Amino acid sequence: MGARPPSYPDENLYQPTIDDIDTPLIDTTFCVIDLETTGTSHESRITEIGAVKVCAGEVIGEFHTLINPNVPIPAFITSLTGITNADVRSAPMLREVFASLIEFCRGCVMVAHNARFDMGFIARASTGLGYEWPASIHLDTVALARHIIPRNEVKNYRLETLARYFSTSISPTHRALDDARATVDILHAMFERVGNQGVRTLHELQHFSHTISKARRDKHSWAADLPTGPGVYYFVRDAERGRQILYVGTSKQIRKRVATYFTASESRRRMDEMVLLATGVEATPCRTALEAAIVELRLITAHQPPYNRRSKSPHHTWVKTTVEPIPRLSIVRKVCDDGAAYCGPFPGKQAAEDASLAITEAFAVRPCLDRLSVSTAREPCALAEMASCPAPCTCTNLDSYDQTIDRVKQCLNGDIREVRRRCLETIADLSEQYRYEEANDVLTRLRLFEYGMHRKARLMSLASCPQIVAARRLDQAWEIHIIRYGQLAGAQVARSGEDPYRIAETGLSAAATISPPAVEGMPGGSIEEAELIAAWMEQPGVRLLDIEGIWAWPTHCELEDLH
């Protein structure tokens, strides 16, 4: 219930790359999906889902359910599919089964006949229900068939036509599971066709099923001299006005990744345009994934490459107690060393305002924006008359108001129990009165406040440490990172047989010198860099080799499941 706060940086510190999907077709798990719907428009609803999971030519699972669309099924759809309103009346709603579908499809390459239709419905459902669809790669058997089967062998590429052409074990019936099963047979038959032409991997299959311009293909030699290991690569353009970085990316295998930009496996239109504009590509080798992610982040921040979607600097907002004789809450864009108490950062002004409302749910803080004097009394406003403001402007209850502000500061310094308790009481009261939408609004505000406080705790715990040396085992090696005031100062890798402590000492001698931040408790670098480091530090298996300072969070600042 309620909107979800933005998530923290993913533990997968690389951008998704073809390196992660270039596996043999025989080792790839495919999930073939088919939907029946009430129509073809974006407003239409799903009425049936059928999915078949296959690997190495074998069926390893099936998923099937009718869905109650909560709208009448048109008569012409019923005549086509045979699904009636009576059939779906007792069926589950989409939100009741979608999480199960996600888990069934997780880790698979999605396949559909006319994938734009089926995956379009899935994408809209994911967004509407607040989920993130786990499978970013999909194949369209219609597109594959058009490249594999000559036009003179079939009259069209409809599912029924291809099923007859390949003599599938089951005929399509306009029912989801039957059609998905038929698509599986068609997919395997096409794999046999392309296998005779040397297509063995998913990468090669995607390359086979697309065409690219000669101008892009001719630039493939750019990848030949790049490093083979992990790091950051960047496409550049040399022009009369100077050199410009067009795009920055990371990869576990730089040369292999960059090579894909000159093949059809890179099908994004923006990337095609970027490669055609570029005059070269360069790379910076990195020792670890975290180092690569941070180098990428720093390059994007410094150069604002036009083809990176996150080129623009993020806008952070904070909630703070103002520094004035009679304080209030304010939304600001940065943290200052002014003695105020802060909560955040938040991704925008609206999130900060919602978090501020959660605070005022628990504490009687004046909502007016005027700068008030402790020596000059005013007439109380209408809010005071409605008991919606403690009216410190009257100068009659300043001691009590000062105590309230002290409690607010204590809360913003880490003890959020009072805000949580008062918000949950309000939610319970509203729910008893069947005012569920208002209760949901309060819950959303509480979640955002907790998110901001939790995020602040993560940042401050790192930024307050002059030095952390931490290691994490990865396969037969140890990743070692040197962190100073929330910034990455150095990275090393201790290979099998090497002493991690000795490698860490070598790294310390070469690590960057980082001065204490201008604002105590805030990272000296970007918030995004500190959060990437925090995500790595919080992974299971990370060991502290050395630490100066205290890496800890306030006891009462943890996130809780409020369901």
Coordinates of C-alpha atoms in Angstrom, one line a residue:
M1 CA 0.0 0.0 0.0
G2 CA 1.4 3.4 -0.9
A3 CA 4.0 4.6 -3.3
R4 CA 7.4 3.1 -2.9
P5 CA 10.4 5.3 -2.2
P6 CA 13.2 5.3 -4.7
S7 CA 15.6 2.4 -4.3
Y8 CA 19.2 2.5 -3.4
P9 CA 21.9 1.9 -6.1
D10 CA 21.9 -1.7 -7.2
E11 CA 24.6 -4.1 -5.9
N12 CA 25.2 -4.9 -9.6
L13 CA 27.6 -2.0 -10.2
Y14 CA 27.9 -2.5 -14.0
Q15 CA 25.5 -1.3 -16.6
P16 CA 23.7 -4.4 -18.1
T17 CA 26.0 -5.6 -21.0
I18 CA 26.1 -8.2 -23.6
D19 CA 28.8 -9.9 -21.6
D20 CA 26.1 -11.1 -19.3
I21 CA 23.9 -12.6 -22.0
D22 CA 26.5 -14.0 -24.5
T23 CA 25.9 -17.6 -23.4
P24 CA 25.4 -20.6 -25.6
L25 CA 21.8 -21.1 -26.7
I26 CA 21.9 -24.6 -25.2
D27 CA 22.7 -23.1 -21.8
T28 CA 20.2 -20.3 -22.0
T29 CA 16.9 -20.5 -20.2
F30 CA 14.1 -19.2 -22.3
C31 CA 10.6 -18.3 -21.1
V32 CA 8.0 -18.4 -23.9
I33 CA 5.0 -16.3 -23.0
D34 CA 1.6 -15.7 -24.6
L35 CA -1.3 -13.5 -23.4
E36 CA -5.0 -13.3 -24.2
T37 CA -6.5 -9.9 -23.7
T38 CA -9.8 -8.0 -24.0
G39 CA -8.4 -6.1 -27.0
T40 CA -5.3 -4.6 -28.6
S41 CA -5.3 -1.1 -27.2
H42 CA -3.2 0.1 -24.2
E43 CA -6.4 0.2 -22.1
S44 CA -7.2 -3.4 -22.8
R45 CA -6.8 -6.0 -19.9
I46 CA -5.1 -9.3 -19.7
T47 CA -7.5 -12.3 -19.5
E48 CA -5.1 -15.3 -19.6
I49 CA -1.4 -15.9 -19.2
G50 CA 0.5 -18.9 -20.5
A51 CA 4.2 -19.4 -20.2
V52 CA 6.6 -22.2 -20.8
K53 CA 10.2 -22.3 -19.5
V54 CA 12.7 -24.3 -21.5
C55 CA 16.4 -25.0 -21.5
A56 CA 18.5 -27.2 -23.7
G57 CA 15.4 -28.2 -25.6
E58 CA 13.6 -29.5 -22.5
V59 CA 10.5 -28.0 -20.8
I60 CA 11.4 -27.3 -17.2
G61 CA 8.2 -25.5 -16.1
E62 CA 4.8 -24.1 -17.1
F63 CA 2.8 -21.2 -15.8
H64 CA -0.9 -20.8 -16.6
T65 CA -3.8 -18.9 -15.2
L66 CA -7.0 -17.1 -16.3
I67 CA -7.2 -13.5 -15.1
N68 CA -10.3 -11.6 -14.0
P69 CA -10.0 -8.3 -16.1
N70 CA -12.7 -6.6 -14.0
V71 CA -14.2 -5.4 -17.3
P72 CA -16.6 -7.2 -19.7
I73 CA -14.9 -9.3 -22.4
P74 CA -16.1 -8.2 -25.8
A75 CA -18.2 -10.7 -27.8
F76 CA -15.7 -10.8 -30.7
I77 CA -12.9 -11.7 -28.3
T78 CA -14.9 -14.5 -26.8
S79 CA -15.7 -15.8 -30.3
L80 CA -11.9 -15.8 -31.0
T81 CA -10.5 -17.2 -27.8
G82 CA -13.5 -19.0 -26.3
I83 CA -12.9 -17.2 -22.9
T84 CA -16.2 -16.0 -21.5
N85 CA -17.1 -13.6 -18.7
A86 CA -18.3 -16.6 -16.7
D87 CA -14.8 -18.2 -17.1
V88 CA -13.0 -15.3 -15.5
R89 CA -15.5 -14.3 -12.9
S90 CA -13.9 -16.4 -10.2
A91 CA -10.3 -16.1 -11.6
P92 CA -7.7 -14.1 -9.7
M93 CA -7.0 -10.5 -10.4
L94 CA -3.7 -9.7 -12.2
R95 CA -2.1 -8.2 -9.0
E96 CA -2.7 -11.5 -7.2
V97 CA -0.6 -13.5 -9.6
F98 CA 1.9 -11.0 -11.0
A99 CA 4.5 -11.6 -8.4
S100 CA 4.4 -15.3 -9.1
L101 CA 4.8 -14.7 -12.8
I102 CA 7.8 -12.5 -12.1
E103 CA 9.5 -15.2 -10.1
F104 CA 8.7 -17.8 -12.8
C105 CA 10.3 -15.6 -15.5
R106 CA 13.3 -14.4 -13.4
G107 CA 16.7 -15.1 -15.0
C108 CA 15.1 -16.1 -18.4
V109 CA 15.3 -14.6 -21.9
M110 CA 11.7 -13.8 -22.7
V111 CA 10.3 -15.0 -26.0
A112 CA 6.9 -14.2 -27.6
H113 CA 5.3 -14.3 -31.0
N114 CA 4.9 -10.6 -31.8
A115 CA 6.8 -9.7 -28.6
R116 CA 6.0 -6.0 -28.8
F117 CA 2.3 -6.9 -28.1
D118 CA 2.9 -9.3 -25.2
M119 CA 5.8 -7.6 -23.6
G120 CA 4.1 -4.3 -24.0
F121 CA 1.2 -5.5 -21.8
I122 CA 3.7 -7.0 -19.3
A123 CA 5.6 -3.7 -19.1
R124 CA 2.5 -1.7 -18.5
A125 CA 1.3 -4.2 -15.9
S126 CA 4.7 -4.0 -14.1
T127 CA 4.5 -0.2 -14.0
G128 CA 0.9 -0.1 -12.9
L129 CA 1.5 -2.6 -10.1
G130 CA 4.8 -1.1 -8.9
Y131 CA 7.0 -4.0 -9.9
E132 CA 10.3 -4.0 -11.9
W133 CA 10.2 -6.7 -14.6
P134 CA 13.3 -8.8 -14.1
A135 CA 13.9 -9.9 -17.7
S136 CA 15.3 -7.0 -19.9
I137 CA 16.1 -9.2 -23.0
H138 CA 13.4 -10.7 -25.2
L139 CA 13.2 -12.4 -28.6
D140 CA 10.4 -12.0 -31.1
T141 CA 9.7 -15.2 -33.0
V142 CA 8.0 -13.2 -35.7
A143 CA 11.2 -11.2 -36.3
L144 CA 13.4 -14.3 -36.2
A145 CA 11.1 -16.1 -38.7
R146 CA 11.3 -13.2 -41.1
H147 CA 15.1 -13.5 -41.2
I148 CA 15.3 -17.3 -41.1
I149 CA 12.4 -18.5 -43.3
P150 CA 12.4 -17.2 -46.9
R151 CA 9.2 -15.4 -47.9
N152 CA 8.6 -17.9 -50.8
E153 CA 8.3 -20.7 -48.2
V154 CA 5.4 -19.3 -46.2
K155 CA 2.5 -17.0 -47.1
N156 CA 2.9 -15.1 -43.8
Y157 CA 4.5 -15.3 -40.4
R158 CA 1.5 -15.8 -38.2
L159 CA 1.6 -18.3 -35.5
E160 CA -0.8 -20.7 -37.1
T161 CA 1.1 -20.6 -40.4
L162 CA 4.5 -21.3 -38.8
A163 CA 3.0 -24.0 -36.6
R164 CA 1.8 -25.8 -39.8
Y165 CA 5.1 -25.1 -41.5
F166 CA 7.1 -26.7 -38.7
S167 CA 4.5 -29.4 -37.8
T168 CA 4.4 -28.4 -34.2
S169 CA 3.3 -31.0 -31.6
I170 CA 0.4 -28.8 -30.6
S171 CA -1.7 -26.4 -32.7
P172 CA -2.4 -22.8 -31.7
T173 CA -5.9 -22.3 -30.4
H174 CA -5.9 -18.6 -29.4
R175 CA -5.5 -19.9 -25.8
A176 CA -2.4 -18.7 -23.9
L177 CA -0.8 -22.0 -22.9
D178 CA -1.5 -23.8 -26.2
D179 CA 0.0 -20.9 -28.1
A180 CA 3.0 -20.7 -25.9
R181 CA 3.6 -24.4 -26.3
A182 CA 3.4 -24.1 -30.1
T183 CA 5.8 -21.1 -30.0
V184 CA 8.3 -23.3 -28.1
D185 CA 8.3 -25.8 -31.0
I186 CA 8.7 -23.0 -33.5
L187 CA 11.6 -21.5 -31.5
H188 CA 13.4 -24.8 -31.4
A189 CA 12.9 -25.4 -35.1
M190 CA 14.4 -22.1 -35.9
F191 CA 17.4 -22.8 -33.6
E192 CA 18.0 -25.9 -35.7
R193 CA 17.9 -23.7 -38.9
V194 CA 20.4 -21.1 -37.6
G195 CA 22.6 -23.7 -36.0
N196 CA 23.6 -25.0 -39.4
Q197 CA 24.8 -21.4 -40.2
G198 CA 27.1 -21.2 -37.2
V199 CA 24.8 -19.5 -34.7
R200 CA 25.5 -20.9 -31.3
T201 CA 25.1 -18.1 -28.8
L202 CA 22.4 -15.6 -27.9
H203 CA 24.7 -12.8 -29.0
E204 CA 25.1 -14.4 -32.4
L205 CA 21.4 -15.1 -32.7
Q206 CA 20.6 -11.4 -32.1
H207 CA 23.4 -10.4 -34.6
F208 CA 21.9 -12.8 -37.2
S209 CA 18.4 -11.5 -36.9
H210 CA 19.2 -7.8 -37.5
T211 CA 21.0 -5.7 -40.1
I212 CA 23.3 -2.8 -39.4
S213 CA 24.7 0.0 -41.6
K214 CA 28.1 -0.4 -43.3
A215 CA 29.3 2.8 -41.6
R216 CA 28.8 1.3 -38.2
R217 CA 30.2 -2.1 -39.1
D218 CA 33.4 -0.5 -40.5
K219 CA 34.3 0.9 -37.1
H220 CA 34.6 -2.6 -35.5
S221 CA 38.5 -2.3 -35.6
W222 CA 38.2 0.3 -32.8
A223 CA 37.8 -2.4 -30.3
A224 CA 40.9 -4.4 -31.3
D225 CA 43.4 -2.4 -29.2
L226 CA 41.2 -2.0 -26.1
P227 CA 41.9 -3.8 -22.8
T228 CA 40.4 -7.2 -22.3
G229 CA 39.6 -6.9 -18.6
P230 CA 37.2 -4.8 -16.6
G231 CA 36.9 -1.1 -16.6
V232 CA 35.3 2.0 -18.2
Y233 CA 35.1 2.8 -21.9
Y234 CA 34.1 6.0 -23.5
F235 CA 33.2 7.0 -27.1
V236 CA 34.7 10.4 -28.2
R237 CA 34.2 12.9 -31.0
D238 CA 36.9 15.1 -32.2
A239 CA 35.6 18.3 -33.8
E240 CA 36.6 21.9 -34.4
R241 CA 35.3 23.0 -31.1
G242 CA 37.4 20.4 -29.3
R243 CA 37.1 16.9 -28.0
Q244 CA 33.7 15.7 -26.6
I245 CA 32.9 12.5 -24.7
L246 CA 29.7 11.2 -26.2
Y247 CA 29.0 8.1 -24.0
V248 CA 30.5 6.4 -21.0
G249 CA 30.0 2.8 -20.0
T250 CA 31.4 0.0 -17.9
S251 CA 32.0 -3.7 -18.6
K252 CA 33.7 -6.8 -17.2
Q253 CA 35.4 -7.3 -20.6
I254 CA 35.9 -3.9 -22.3
R255 CA 37.1 -5.1 -25.7
K256 CA 34.3 -7.7 -26.0
R257 CA 31.6 -5.2 -24.9
V258 CA 32.8 -2.4 -27.2
A259 CA 32.8 -4.8 -30.1
T260 CA 29.1 -5.3 -29.7
Y261 CA 28.4 -1.7 -30.6
F262 CA 29.5 -2.4 -34.2
T263 CA 27.1 -5.4 -34.5
A264 CA 23.3 -5.7 -34.6
S265 CA 23.2 -6.9 -31.0
E266 CA 23.3 -3.2 -30.1
S267 CA 19.9 -2.3 -31.4
R268 CA 19.2 0.9 -29.4
R269 CA 18.6 3.8 -31.9
R270 CA 20.4 6.3 -29.7
M271 CA 23.5 4.1 -29.6
D272 CA 23.4 3.7 -33.4
E273 CA 23.4 7.5 -33.7
M274 CA 26.2 7.9 -31.1
V275 CA 28.5 5.4 -32.8
L276 CA 28.0 7.1 -36.2
L277 CA 29.0 10.4 -34.6
A278 CA 32.0 9.1 -32.7
T279 CA 35.5 9.4 -34.0
G280 CA 37.1 6.9 -31.6
V281 CA 36.7 4.9 -28.4
E282 CA 39.0 4.8 -25.4
A283 CA 39.1 2.9 -22.1
T284 CA 40.4 3.1 -18.5
P285 CA 41.1 -0.3 -17.0
C286 CA 39.8 -0.8 -13.4
R287 CA 40.6 -3.5 -10.8
T288 CA 37.1 -4.0 -9.4
A289 CA 33.4 -3.4 -10.4
L290 CA 33.1 -0.8 -7.7
E291 CA 36.1 1.2 -9.0
A292 CA 34.6 1.0 -12.6
A293 CA 31.2 2.2 -11.4
I294 CA 32.7 5.1 -9.6
V295 CA 35.1 6.1 -12.5
E296 CA 32.1 6.0 -14.8
L297 CA 30.0 8.1 -12.4
R298 CA 32.8 10.7 -12.1
L299 CA 33.3 10.9 -15.9
I300 CA 29.6 11.3 -16.4
T301 CA 29.4 14.1 -13.8
A302 CA 32.5 15.9 -15.2
H303 CA 31.7 15.6 -18.9
Q304 CA 27.9 15.3 -19.1
P305 CA 28.0 13.0 -22.1
P306 CA 24.9 13.6 -24.2
Y307 CA 24.1 9.9 -24.8
N308 CA 24.1 8.8 -21.2
R309 CA 20.6 8.9 -19.8
R310 CA 21.9 10.0 -16.4
S311 CA 24.1 12.8 -17.7
K312 CA 22.3 15.5 -15.8
S313 CA 23.3 16.0 -12.2
P314 CA 20.6 14.7 -9.9
H315 CA 18.7 17.2 -7.8
H316 CA 18.7 16.4 -4.1
T317 CA 16.5 18.1 -1.6
W318 CA 16.6 18.0 2.2
V319 CA 14.3 18.8 5.1
K320 CA 15.9 20.9 7.8
T321 CA 15.1 22.9 11.0
T322 CA 15.8 26.5 10.2
V323 CA 18.3 28.6 12.1
E324 CA 16.2 31.4 13.4
P325 CA 14.8 32.5 16.8
I326 CA 11.6 30.5 16.3
P327 CA 12.6 27.6 14.0
R328 CA 10.4 25.8 11.5
L329 CA 10.9 23.1 8.9
S330 CA 12.3 24.1 5.4
I331 CA 13.0 22.4 2.1
V332 CA 16.6 23.1 0.9
R333 CA 18.9 22.0 -1.9
K334 CA 22.1 21.5 0.1
V335 CA 23.4 20.8 3.6
C336 CA 25.3 23.6 5.3
D337 CA 27.5 23.6 8.4
D338 CA 25.0 25.7 10.3
G339 CA 24.0 23.6 13.3
A340 CA 20.6 22.7 11.9
A341 CA 19.2 19.2 11.9
Y342 CA 18.7 17.6 8.4
C343 CA 16.7 14.8 6.9
G344 CA 17.5 13.4 3.5
P345 CA 18.5 13.5 0.7
F346 CA 15.3 13.1 -1.2
P347 CA 15.0 12.8 -5.0
G348 CA 12.9 15.9 -5.4
K349 CA 10.9 18.6 -3.7
Q350 CA 7.6 16.6 -3.5
A351 CA 9.3 13.7 -1.7
A352 CA 10.8 16.2 0.8
E353 CA 7.5 17.9 1.3
D354 CA 5.8 14.5 2.0
A355 CA 8.5 13.6 4.5
S356 CA 8.1 17.0 6.2
L357 CA 4.4 16.3 6.6
A358 CA 5.3 13.0 8.4
I359 CA 7.3 15.0 10.8
T360 CA 4.5 17.5 11.5
E361 CA 2.2 14.5 12.1
A362 CA 4.2 13.8 15.2
F363 CA 5.4 17.3 16.3
A364 CA 3.6 20.6 16.5
V365 CA 5.9 22.7 14.3
R366 CA 4.6 26.0 13.0
P367 CA 3.8 25.8 9.2
C368 CA 4.1 29.5 8.4
L369 CA 7.1 30.8 6.6
D370 CA 7.5 34.2 8.3
R371 CA 10.6 34.9 10.4
L372 CA 9.3 35.4 13.9
S373 CA 10.8 37.4 16.8
V374 CA 10.9 36.2 20.4
S375 CA 10.3 39.7 21.6
T376 CA 7.6 40.9 19.3
A377 CA 4.2 39.2 19.7
R378 CA 1.7 38.8 16.9
E379 CA -2.0 38.0 16.7
P380 CA -2.5 34.3 16.1
C381 CA -3.5 33.2 12.6
A382 CA -6.5 31.1 11.5
L383 CA -4.4 27.9 11.8
A384 CA -3.8 28.6 15.5
E385 CA -7.5 29.1 16.0
M386 CA -8.2 25.7 14.4
A387 CA -5.5 24.1 16.7
S388 CA -3.3 23.4 13.6
C389 CA -0.4 25.5 14.8
P390 CA 1.1 26.0 18.3
A391 CA 1.2 29.8 17.7
P392 CA 4.7 30.6 18.9
C393 CA 4.2 34.0 17.2
T394 CA 2.2 35.0 20.3
C395 CA 5.4 34.6 22.4
T396 CA 3.3 33.0 25.2
N397 CA 4.5 29.4 24.9
L398 CA 8.1 29.7 23.6
D399 CA 9.6 27.3 26.2
S400 CA 7.2 24.6 25.2
Y401 CA 7.9 25.3 21.5
D402 CA 11.7 25.2 22.1
Q403 CA 11.2 21.7 23.7
T404 CA 9.3 20.6 20.6
I405 CA 12.1 21.8 18.3
D406 CA 14.6 19.9 20.5
R407 CA 12.6 16.7 20.0
V408 CA 12.4 17.3 16.3
K409 CA 16.2 17.7 16.2
Q410 CA 16.6 14.5 18.2
C411 CA 14.4 12.7 15.7
L412 CA 16.4 14.1 12.7
N413 CA 19.6 12.9 14.4
G414 CA 18.4 9.3 14.3
D415 CA 15.6 8.5 16.7
I416 CA 12.5 8.3 14.5
R417 CA 10.3 6.3 16.9
E418 CA 8.0 9.2 17.7
V419 CA 7.2 9.9 14.0
R420 CA 6.7 6.3 13.3
R421 CA 4.4 5.8 16.3
R422 CA 2.2 8.8 15.6
C423 CA 1.9 8.1 11.9
L424 CA 0.9 4.5 12.6
E425 CA -1.7 5.6 15.1
T426 CA -3.1 8.0 12.5
I427 CA -3.2 5.2 9.9
A428 CA -5.0 2.9 12.3
D429 CA -7.6 5.6 13.2
L430 CA -8.3 6.5 9.5
S431 CA -8.6 2.8 8.6
E432 CA -11.2 2.2 11.4
Q433 CA -13.2 5.0 9.8
Y434 CA -12.8 3.3 6.3
R435 CA -10.8 6.4 5.1
Y436 CA -8.3 4.1 3.4
E437 CA -7.0 6.6 0.8
E438 CA -6.1 9.1 3.5
A439 CA -4.4 6.3 5.5
N440 CA -2.5 5.4 2.4
D441 CA -1.3 9.0 2.1
V442 CA 0.0 9.0 5.6
L443 CA 1.8 5.7 5.1
T444 CA 3.4 7.0 1.9
R445 CA 4.7 10.1 3.8
L446 CA 6.0 7.9 6.6
R447 CA 7.8 5.6 4.1
L448 CA 9.5 8.6 2.5
F449 CA 10.6 10.0 5.8
E450 CA 12.1 6.7 6.9
Y451 CA 13.8 6.4 3.5
G452 CA 15.3 9.9 3.9
M453 CA 16.5 9.2 7.4
H454 CA 17.9 5.8 6.4
R455 CA 19.7 7.3 3.5
K456 CA 21.2 10.0 5.7
A457 CA 22.4 7.4 8.2
R458 CA 24.2 5.5 5.4
L459 CA 25.9 8.6 4.1
M460 CA 27.0 10.0 7.5
S461 CA 28.3 6.6 8.7
L462 CA 30.7 6.5 5.7
A463 CA 31.5 10.3 5.6
S464 CA 32.5 10.3 9.2
C465 CA 35.2 7.7 8.8
P466 CA 38.7 9.1 7.8
Q467 CA 39.6 5.7 6.4
I468 CA 38.1 2.3 5.9
V469 CA 39.9 -0.6 4.3
A470 CA 37.5 -3.4 3.4
A471 CA 37.7 -6.6 1.4
R472 CA 35.3 -9.0 -0.1
R473 CA 36.0 -12.4 -1.6
L474 CA 35.1 -12.8 -5.2
D475 CA 35.7 -16.3 -6.7
Q476 CA 39.4 -17.0 -5.9
A477 CA 40.4 -13.4 -5.3
W478 CA 39.8 -10.6 -2.8
E479 CA 38.5 -7.2 -3.8
I480 CA 40.1 -4.5 -1.5
H481 CA 38.8 -1.0 -1.4
I482 CA 40.2 2.0 0.5
I483 CA 37.5 4.5 1.4
R484 CA 38.1 7.9 2.8
Y485 CA 35.3 10.3 4.0
G486 CA 32.8 8.4 1.8
Q487 CA 35.0 8.5 -1.4
L488 CA 36.9 5.7 -3.1
A489 CA 40.6 6.4 -2.6
G490 CA 42.0 3.2 -4.0
A491 CA 41.2 -0.3 -5.2
Q492 CA 43.3 -3.5 -5.3
V493 CA 42.8 -7.2 -6.0
A494 CA 44.6 -10.0 -4.1
R495 CA 44.8 -13.0 -6.4
S496 CA 44.8 -16.6 -5.3
G497 CA 47.9 -17.2 -3.1
E498 CA 48.5 -13.5 -2.4
D499 CA 48.3 -12.1 1.1
P500 CA 45.3 -9.7 1.2
Y501 CA 46.9 -7.7 4.0
R502 CA 50.1 -7.1 2.1
I503 CA 48.1 -6.1 -1.0
A504 CA 46.1 -3.7 1.1
E505 CA 49.2 -2.1 2.5
T506 CA 50.5 -1.6 -1.1
G507 CA 47.1 0.0 -2.0
L508 CA 47.3 2.3 1.0
S509 CA 50.6 3.7 -0.2
A510 CA 49.1 4.5 -3.6
A511 CA 45.7 5.6 -2.4
A512 CA 44.5 9.2 -3.1
T513 CA 44.7 11.7 -0.4
I514 CA 41.2 13.0 0.5
S515 CA 40.6 16.0 2.7
P516 CA 37.9 16.1 5.3
P517 CA 34.6 17.3 3.8
A518 CA 33.5 20.9 4.2
V519 CA 30.4 19.9 6.0
E520 CA 30.9 17.4 8.8
G521 CA 29.0 14.2 8.3
M522 CA 28.5 14.7 4.6
P523 CA 30.6 12.9 1.9
G524 CA 33.3 15.0 0.3
G525 CA 32.4 13.6 -3.1
S526 CA 29.0 13.0 -4.7
I527 CA 26.1 11.4 -2.8
E528 CA 25.8 8.9 -5.7
E529 CA 29.4 7.8 -5.2
A530 CA 28.9 7.4 -1.4
E531 CA 25.8 5.3 -2.0
L532 CA 27.6 3.0 -4.5
I533 CA 30.3 2.4 -1.8
A534 CA 27.6 1.9 0.9
A535 CA 25.9 -0.7 -1.3
W536 CA 29.2 -2.6 -1.7
M537 CA 30.0 -2.3 2.0
E538 CA 26.6 -3.8 3.0
Q539 CA 27.0 -6.9 0.8
P540 CA 27.4 -10.2 2.7
G541 CA 31.0 -11.3 3.1
V542 CA 32.6 -7.8 3.3
R543 CA 35.4 -7.8 6.0
L544 CA 36.9 -4.7 7.6
L545 CA 40.7 -4.9 7.5
D546 CA 41.2 -1.5 9.1
I547 CA 39.0 1.4 10.1
E548 CA 39.4 4.9 11.5
G549 CA 36.2 6.2 12.9
I550 CA 32.9 4.5 13.6
W551 CA 30.9 2.9 10.8
A552 CA 27.5 2.6 12.4
W553 CA 23.9 3.7 12.1
P554 CA 21.6 5.1 14.9
T555 CA 19.7 2.3 16.7
H556 CA 16.3 3.7 15.9
C557 CA 16.8 4.6 12.2
E558 CA 16.2 1.2 10.6
L559 CA 13.7 0.6 7.9
E560 CA 10.7 -1.5 8.9
D561 CA 8.2 -3.5 6.9
L562 CA 4.9 -1.7 7.5
H563 CA 2.6 -4.2 5.8

